[in-house]
Amino acid sequence: MNVFAIFLLFGAFLQTRAIKLKTAVEILLVQSVIISLACLYIGWETGEVHMFIAAFLTFAIKAVLIPYALMRLVRRLHQEKERNPVLSPNAASLAAATVIFFSYILIDRALPGILSRDALAAAVSLMMIGLLLIMTRHQAMMQTIGLITMENGLYLVGLSVTKGLPLIIELGIFVDVLVAVLVLVILTYRLKISFWSTDTSILEKLKG
C-alpha cells in the first residue's frame, strides 16, 4: 500500500499545479486507476471476493465513466482553463506539501505505531488537497475534480482501516458519486451556455 500512497500523493501534488482542464482530468484518471489497483491489492492480500468486485467497480466508474464524462465536457468548453486561481500553482503546491507534512504528524500523534500509517496519511492528505482545490479554484470543473479527490481520500481511509467496506455500502457510494458528478457536469455545461464561461466567480454578480 505504501507504493500506492506515494503515487497518490504525487498525483495530488501535480493536481495543484494543473491549469488546463484536460490535464487535471488526466491526473484524476491516473489517481482513480491507482485507487482501483490499491483495492485489487487489498483483495489479493485478504482473499475477499467482494474486494475484487469493488476494484472492478472503482475502475469502471472512477477511471472510465467519470473521466469520460469530464473529457466530453472539456471538449465542449474549448478554451476554458483556470486563469485566476486564489493561489498560484507554486503557492498551491507549497500548501499541498504543508498539508502532507501535517497529515503525517497527525497520524503519528493520533495513531502511533499503526501499520497503515502511510496509507492513512495519504488519505487525509488527499481529502485536504481536494478541499484546497475546491476553495482556491474558480473553474467549476476544477472544483468538481477537488470533490472527487476528497472522495478518493475517504475511500482510501476505508481501504486502509477496514480493508474494504461491505459491498452493498460501496455500491451505494459509487452510485452517489456517479450521480453527483453527472449532475455537476450538467450544471457546469449550463453555466457555460448561460454565462459563456465556467468561472464560478461570475456567480457573485448575481448577489443582490
mmCIF file with all atom_site columns, N, CA and C in Angstrom, residues 28 32 56-71 73 144 147-149 151-152 155 169-187:
data_model
loop_
_atom_site.group_PDB
_atom_site.id
_atom_site.type_symbol
_atom_site.label_atom_id
_atom_site.label_alt_id
_atom_site.label_comp_id
_atom_site.label_asym_id
_atom_site.label_entity_id
_atom_site.label_seq_id
_atom_site.pdbx_PDB_ins_code
_atom_site.Cartn_x
_atom_site.Cartn_y
_atom_site.Cartn_z
_atom_site.occupancy
_atom_site.B_iso_or_equiv
_atom_site.pdbx_formal_charge
_atom_site.auth_seq_id
_atom_site.auth_comp_id
_atom_site.auth_asym_id
_atom_site.auth_atom_id
_atom_site.pdbx_PDB_model_num
ATOM 1   N N  . LEU A 1 28  ? -6.584  13.070 -12.631 1.00 0.00 ? 28  LEU A N  1
ATOM 2   C CA . LEU A 1 28  ? -7.640  12.408 -11.851 1.00 0.00 ? 28  LEU A CA 1
ATOM 3   C C  . LEU A 1 28  ? -7.844  10.967 -12.313 1.00 0.00 ? 28  LEU A C  1
ATOM 4   N N  . SER A 1 32  ? -7.465  7.666  -10.019 1.00 0.00 ? 32  SER A N  1
ATOM 5   C CA . SER A 1 32  ? -8.532  6.673  -9.846  1.00 0.00 ? 32  SER A CA 1
ATOM 6   C C  . SER A 1 32  ? -8.050  5.266  -10.198 1.00 0.00 ? 32  SER A C  1
ATOM 7   N N  . PHE A 1 56  ? -13.179 -3.699 -9.518  1.00 0.00 ? 56  PHE A N  1
ATOM 8   C CA . PHE A 1 56  ? -13.718 -3.574 -10.876 1.00 0.00 ? 56  PHE A CA 1
ATOM 9   C C  . PHE A 1 56  ? -14.669 -2.378 -10.981 1.00 0.00 ? 56  PHE A C  1
ATOM 10  N N  . LEU A 1 57  ? -15.551 -2.215 -9.965  1.00 0.00 ? 57  LEU A N  1
ATOM 11  C CA . LEU A 1 57  ? -16.493 -1.088 -9.984  1.00 0.00 ? 57  LEU A CA 1
ATOM 12  C C  . LEU A 1 57  ? -15.758 0.245  -9.865  1.00 0.00 ? 57  LEU A C  1
ATOM 13  N N  . THR A 1 58  ? -14.723 0.277  -9.015  1.00 0.00 ? 58  THR A N  1
ATOM 14  C CA . THR A 1 58  ? -13.926 1.504  -8.878  1.00 0.00 ? 58  THR A CA 1
ATOM 15  C C  . THR A 1 58  ? -13.323 1.893  -10.209 1.00 0.00 ? 58  THR A C  1
ATOM 16  N N  . PHE A 1 59  ? -12.756 0.891  -10.897 1.00 0.00 ? 59  PHE A N  1
ATOM 17  C CA . PHE A 1 59  ? -12.129 1.175  -12.200 1.00 0.00 ? 59  PHE A CA 1
ATOM 18  C C  . PHE A 1 59  ? -13.183 1.619  -13.220 1.00 0.00 ? 59  PHE A C  1
ATOM 19  N N  . ALA A 1 60  ? -14.317 0.883  -13.243 1.00 0.00 ? 60  ALA A N  1
ATOM 20  C CA . ALA A 1 60  ? -15.337 1.187  -14.255 1.00 0.00 ? 60  ALA A CA 1
ATOM 21  C C  . ALA A 1 60  ? -15.952 2.567  -14.052 1.00 0.00 ? 60  ALA A C  1
ATOM 22  N N  . ILE A 1 61  ? -16.221 2.930  -12.790 1.00 0.00 ? 61  ILE A N  1
ATOM 23  C CA . ILE A 1 61  ? -16.911 4.200  -12.523 1.00 0.00 ? 61  ILE A CA 1
ATOM 24  C C  . ILE A 1 61  ? -15.933 5.372  -12.426 1.00 0.00 ? 61  ILE A C  1
ATOM 25  N N  . LYS A 1 62  ? -14.869 5.197  -11.635 1.00 0.00 ? 62  LYS A N  1
ATOM 26  C CA . LYS A 1 62  ? -13.976 6.329  -11.377 1.00 0.00 ? 62  LYS A CA 1
ATOM 27  C C  . LYS A 1 62  ? -12.901 6.514  -12.435 1.00 0.00 ? 62  LYS A C  1
ATOM 28  N N  . ALA A 1 63  ? -12.507 5.430  -13.098 1.00 0.00 ? 63  ALA A N  1
ATOM 29  C CA . ALA A 1 63  ? -11.419 5.551  -14.072 1.00 0.00 ? 63  ALA A CA 1
ATOM 30  C C  . ALA A 1 63  ? -11.925 5.520  -15.514 1.00 0.00 ? 63  ALA A C  1
ATOM 31  N N  . VAL A 1 64  ? -13.209 5.198  -15.710 1.00 0.00 ? 64  VAL A N  1
ATOM 32  C CA . VAL A 1 64  ? -13.732 5.151  -17.087 1.00 0.00 ? 64  VAL A CA 1
ATOM 33  C C  . VAL A 1 64  ? -14.912 6.122  -17.248 1.00 0.00 ? 64  VAL A C  1
ATOM 34  N N  . LEU A 1 65  ? -16.021 5.871  -16.522 1.00 0.00 ? 65  LEU A N  1
ATOM 35  C CA . LEU A 1 65  ? -17.235 6.662  -16.736 1.00 0.00 ? 65  LEU A CA 1
ATOM 36  C C  . LEU A 1 65  ? -17.052 8.143  -16.373 1.00 0.00 ? 65  LEU A C  1
ATOM 37  N N  . ILE A 1 66  ? -16.534 8.400  -15.175 1.00 0.00 ? 66  ILE A N  1
ATOM 38  C CA . ILE A 1 66  ? -16.398 9.798  -14.728 1.00 0.00 ? 66  ILE A CA 1
ATOM 39  C C  . ILE A 1 66  ? -15.379 10.566 -15.588 1.00 0.00 ? 66  ILE A C  1
ATOM 40  N N  . PRO A 1 67  ? -14.163 10.032 -15.830 1.00 0.00 ? 67  PRO A N  1
ATOM 41  C CA . PRO A 1 67  ? -13.240 10.760 -16.723 1.00 0.00 ? 67  PRO A CA 1
ATOM 42  C C  . PRO A 1 67  ? -13.811 10.946 -18.127 1.00 0.00 ? 67  PRO A C  1
ATOM 43  N N  . TYR A 1 68  ? -14.570 9.946  -18.627 1.00 0.00 ? 68  TYR A N  1
ATOM 44  C CA . TYR A 1 68  ? -15.174 10.080 -19.960 1.00 0.00 ? 68  TYR A CA 1
ATOM 45  C C  . TYR A 1 68  ? -16.158 11.254 -19.987 1.00 0.00 ? 68  TYR A C  1
ATOM 46  N N  . ALA A 1 69  ? -17.013 11.343 -18.937 1.00 0.00 ? 69  ALA A N  1
ATOM 47  C CA . ALA A 1 69  ? -17.983 12.445 -18.868 1.00 0.00 ? 69  ALA A CA 1
ATOM 48  C C  . ALA A 1 69  ? -17.268 13.788 -18.746 1.00 0.00 ? 69  ALA A C  1
ATOM 49  N N  . LEU A 1 70  ? -16.208 13.831 -17.943 1.00 0.00 ? 70  LEU A N  1
ATOM 50  C CA . LEU A 1 70  ? -15.465 15.086 -17.770 1.00 0.00 ? 70  LEU A CA 1
ATOM 51  C C  . LEU A 1 70  ? -14.731 15.474 -19.054 1.00 0.00 ? 70  LEU A C  1
ATOM 52  N N  . MET A 1 71  ? -14.171 14.487 -19.755 1.00 0.00 ? 71  MET A N  1
ATOM 53  C CA . MET A 1 71  ? -13.452 14.780 -21.004 1.00 0.00 ? 71  MET A CA 1
ATOM 54  C C  . MET A 1 71  ? -14.409 15.303 -22.073 1.00 0.00 ? 71  MET A C  1
ATOM 55  N N  . LEU A 1 73  ? -17.049 16.994 -21.499 1.00 0.00 ? 73  LEU A N  1
ATOM 56  C CA . LEU A 1 73  ? -17.347 18.373 -21.117 1.00 0.00 ? 73  LEU A CA 1
ATOM 57  C C  . LEU A 1 73  ? -16.173 19.293 -21.465 1.00 0.00 ? 73  LEU A C  1
ATOM 58  N N  . THR A 1 144 ? -15.092 20.375 -9.185  1.00 0.00 ? 144 THR A N  1
ATOM 59  C CA . THR A 1 144 ? -15.609 19.004 -9.267  1.00 0.00 ? 144 THR A CA 1
ATOM 60  C C  . THR A 1 144 ? -14.481 17.995 -9.062  1.00 0.00 ? 144 THR A C  1
ATOM 61  N N  . LEU A 1 147 ? -13.653 17.756 -5.497  1.00 0.00 ? 147 LEU A N  1
ATOM 62  C CA . LEU A 1 147 ? -14.638 16.937 -4.779  1.00 0.00 ? 147 LEU A CA 1
ATOM 63  C C  . LEU A 1 147 ? -14.349 15.444 -4.956  1.00 0.00 ? 147 LEU A C  1
ATOM 64  N N  . ILE A 1 148 ? -14.025 15.027 -6.178  1.00 0.00 ? 148 ILE A N  1
ATOM 65  C CA . ILE A 1 148 ? -13.727 13.607 -6.428  1.00 0.00 ? 148 ILE A CA 1
ATOM 66  C C  . ILE A 1 148 ? -12.430 13.211 -5.711  1.00 0.00 ? 148 ILE A C  1
ATOM 67  N N  . THR A 1 149 ? -11.461 14.129 -5.669  1.00 0.00 ? 149 THR A N  1
ATOM 68  C CA . THR A 1 149 ? -10.208 13.845 -4.953  1.00 0.00 ? 149 THR A CA 1
ATOM 69  C C  . THR A 1 149 ? -10.486 13.625 -3.465  1.00 0.00 ? 149 THR A C  1
ATOM 70  N N  . GLU A 1 151 ? -13.281 12.498 -2.231  1.00 0.00 ? 151 GLU A N  1
ATOM 71  C CA . GLU A 1 151 ? -13.960 11.203 -2.126  1.00 0.00 ? 151 GLU A CA 1
ATOM 72  C C  . GLU A 1 151 ? -12.958 10.054 -2.248  1.00 0.00 ? 151 GLU A C  1
ATOM 73  N N  . ASN A 1 152 ? -11.965 10.231 -3.125  1.00 0.00 ? 152 ASN A N  1
ATOM 74  C CA . ASN A 1 152 ? -10.919 9.208  -3.244  1.00 0.00 ? 152 ASN A CA 1
ATOM 75  C C  . ASN A 1 152 ? -10.160 9.053  -1.924  1.00 0.00 ? 152 ASN A C  1
ATOM 76  N N  . TYR A 1 155 ? -12.325 7.099  0.407   1.00 0.00 ? 155 TYR A N  1
ATOM 77  C CA . TYR A 1 155 ? -12.329 5.688  0.007   1.00 0.00 ? 155 TYR A CA 1
ATOM 78  C C  . TYR A 1 155 ? -11.036 5.002  0.463   1.00 0.00 ? 155 TYR A C  1
ATOM 79  N N  . ILE A 1 169 ? -22.648 -1.262 0.732   1.00 0.00 ? 169 ILE A N  1
ATOM 80  C CA . ILE A 1 169 ? -22.341 0.129  1.077   1.00 0.00 ? 169 ILE A CA 1
ATOM 81  C C  . ILE A 1 169 ? -21.496 0.765  -0.027  1.00 0.00 ? 169 ILE A C  1
ATOM 82  N N  . GLU A 1 170 ? -20.526 -0.001 -0.536  1.00 0.00 ? 170 GLU A N  1
ATOM 83  C CA . GLU A 1 170 ? -19.681 0.529  -1.606  1.00 0.00 ? 170 GLU A CA 1
ATOM 84  C C  . GLU A 1 170 ? -20.501 0.789  -2.863  1.00 0.00 ? 170 GLU A C  1
ATOM 85  N N  . LEU A 1 171 ? -21.468 -0.078 -3.148  1.00 0.00 ? 171 LEU A N  1
ATOM 86  C CA . LEU A 1 171 ? -22.336 0.153  -4.299  1.00 0.00 ? 171 LEU A CA 1
ATOM 87  C C  . LEU A 1 171 ? -23.106 1.461  -4.142  1.00 0.00 ? 171 LEU A C  1
ATOM 88  N N  . GLY A 1 172 ? -23.623 1.693  -2.930  1.00 0.00 ? 172 GLY A N  1
ATOM 89  C CA . GLY A 1 172 ? -24.348 2.942  -2.667  1.00 0.00 ? 172 GLY A CA 1
ATOM 90  C C  . GLY A 1 172 ? -23.460 4.158  -2.853  1.00 0.00 ? 172 GLY A C  1
ATOM 91  N N  . ILE A 1 173 ? -22.210 4.063  -2.375  1.00 0.00 ? 173 ILE A N  1
ATOM 92  C CA . ILE A 1 173 ? -21.268 5.189  -2.516  1.00 0.00 ? 173 ILE A CA 1
ATOM 93  C C  . ILE A 1 173 ? -20.962 5.442  -3.988  1.00 0.00 ? 173 ILE A C  1
ATOM 94  N N  . PHE A 1 174 ? -20.722 4.354  -4.743  1.00 0.00 ? 174 PHE A N  1
ATOM 95  C CA . PHE A 1 174 ? -20.410 4.511  -6.165  1.00 0.00 ? 174 PHE A CA 1
ATOM 96  C C  . PHE A 1 174 ? -21.548 5.195  -6.915  1.00 0.00 ? 174 PHE A C  1
ATOM 97  N N  . VAL A 1 175 ? -22.776 4.770  -6.623  1.00 0.00 ? 175 VAL A N  1
ATOM 98  C CA . VAL A 1 175 ? -23.940 5.373  -7.295  1.00 0.00 ? 175 VAL A CA 1
ATOM 99  C C  . VAL A 1 175 ? -24.055 6.848  -6.930  1.00 0.00 ? 175 VAL A C  1
ATOM 100 N N  . ASP A 1 176 ? -23.869 7.168  -5.639  1.00 0.00 ? 176 ASP A N  1
ATOM 101 C CA . ASP A 1 176 ? -23.946 8.568  -5.199  1.00 0.00 ? 176 ASP A CA 1
ATOM 102 C C  . ASP A 1 176 ? -22.910 9.421  -5.914  1.00 0.00 ? 176 ASP A C  1
ATOM 103 N N  . VAL A 1 177 ? -21.678 8.933  -5.962  1.00 0.00 ? 177 VAL A N  1
ATOM 104 C CA . VAL A 1 177 ? -20.604 9.698  -6.604  1.00 0.00 ? 177 VAL A CA 1
ATOM 105 C C  . VAL A 1 177 ? -20.892 9.893  -8.087  1.00 0.00 ? 177 VAL A C  1
ATOM 106 N N  . LEU A 1 178 ? -21.325 8.818  -8.744  1.00 0.00 ? 178 LEU A N  1
ATOM 107 C CA . LEU A 1 178 ? -21.594 8.909  -10.182 1.00 0.00 ? 178 LEU A CA 1
ATOM 108 C C  . LEU A 1 178 ? -22.713 9.904  -10.468 1.00 0.00 ? 178 LEU A C  1
ATOM 109 N N  . VAL A 1 179 ? -23.795 9.837  -9.694  1.00 0.00 ? 179 VAL A N  1
ATOM 110 C CA . VAL A 1 179 ? -24.914 10.760 -9.899  1.00 0.00 ? 179 VAL A CA 1
ATOM 111 C C  . VAL A 1 179 ? -24.475 12.201 -9.621  1.00 0.00 ? 179 VAL A C  1
ATOM 112 N N  . ALA A 1 180 ? -23.725 12.398 -8.525  1.00 0.00 ? 180 ALA A N  1
ATOM 113 C CA . ALA A 1 180 ? -23.265 13.748 -8.171  1.00 0.00 ? 180 ALA A CA 1
ATOM 114 C C  . ALA A 1 180 ? -22.402 14.336 -9.274  1.00 0.00 ? 180 ALA A C  1
ATOM 115 N N  . VAL A 1 181 ? -21.477 13.530 -9.817  1.00 0.00 ? 181 VAL A N  1
ATOM 116 C CA . VAL A 1 181 ? -20.594 14.036 -10.875 1.00 0.00 ? 181 VAL A CA 1
ATOM 117 C C  . VAL A 1 181 ? -21.384 14.350 -12.139 1.00 0.00 ? 181 VAL A C  1
ATOM 118 N N  . LEU A 1 182 ? -22.332 13.494 -12.501 1.00 0.00 ? 182 LEU A N  1
ATOM 119 C CA . LEU A 1 182 ? -23.143 13.750 -13.700 1.00 0.00 ? 182 LEU A CA 1
ATOM 120 C C  . LEU A 1 182 ? -23.954 15.032 -13.557 1.00 0.00 ? 182 LEU A C  1
ATOM 121 N N  . VAL A 1 183 ? -24.513 15.253 -12.344 1.00 0.00 ? 183 VAL A N  1
ATOM 122 C CA . VAL A 1 183 ? -25.269 16.491 -12.102 1.00 0.00 ? 183 VAL A CA 1
ATOM 123 C C  . VAL A 1 183 ? -24.335 17.702 -12.216 1.00 0.00 ? 183 VAL A C  1
ATOM 124 N N  . LEU A 1 184 ? -23.142 17.595 -11.650 1.00 0.00 ? 184 LEU A N  1
ATOM 125 C CA . LEU A 1 184 ? -22.190 18.711 -11.714 1.00 0.00 ? 184 LEU A CA 1
ATOM 126 C C  . LEU A 1 184 ? -21.753 18.980 -13.153 1.00 0.00 ? 184 LEU A C  1
ATOM 127 N N  . VAL A 1 185 ? -21.581 17.910 -13.938 1.00 0.00 ? 185 VAL A N  1
ATOM 128 C CA . VAL A 1 185 ? -21.220 18.090 -15.358 1.00 0.00 ? 185 VAL A CA 1
ATOM 129 C C  . VAL A 1 185 ? -22.327 18.846 -16.088 1.00 0.00 ? 185 VAL A C  1
ATOM 130 N N  . ILE A 1 186 ? -23.573 18.461 -15.835 1.00 0.00 ? 186 ILE A N  1
ATOM 131 C CA . ILE A 1 186 ? -24.705 19.141 -16.487 1.00 0.00 ? 186 ILE A CA 1
ATOM 132 C C  . ILE A 1 186 ? -24.778 20.605 -16.045 1.00 0.00 ? 186 ILE A C  1
ATOM 133 N N  . LEU A 1 187 ? -24.622 20.856 -14.735 1.00 0.00 ? 187 LEU A N  1
ATOM 134 C CA . LEU A 1 187 ? -24.683 22.234 -14.238 1.00 0.00 ? 187 LEU A CA 1
ATOM 135 C C  . LEU A 1 187 ? -23.543 23.078 -14.810 1.00 0.00 ? 187 LEU A C  1
#
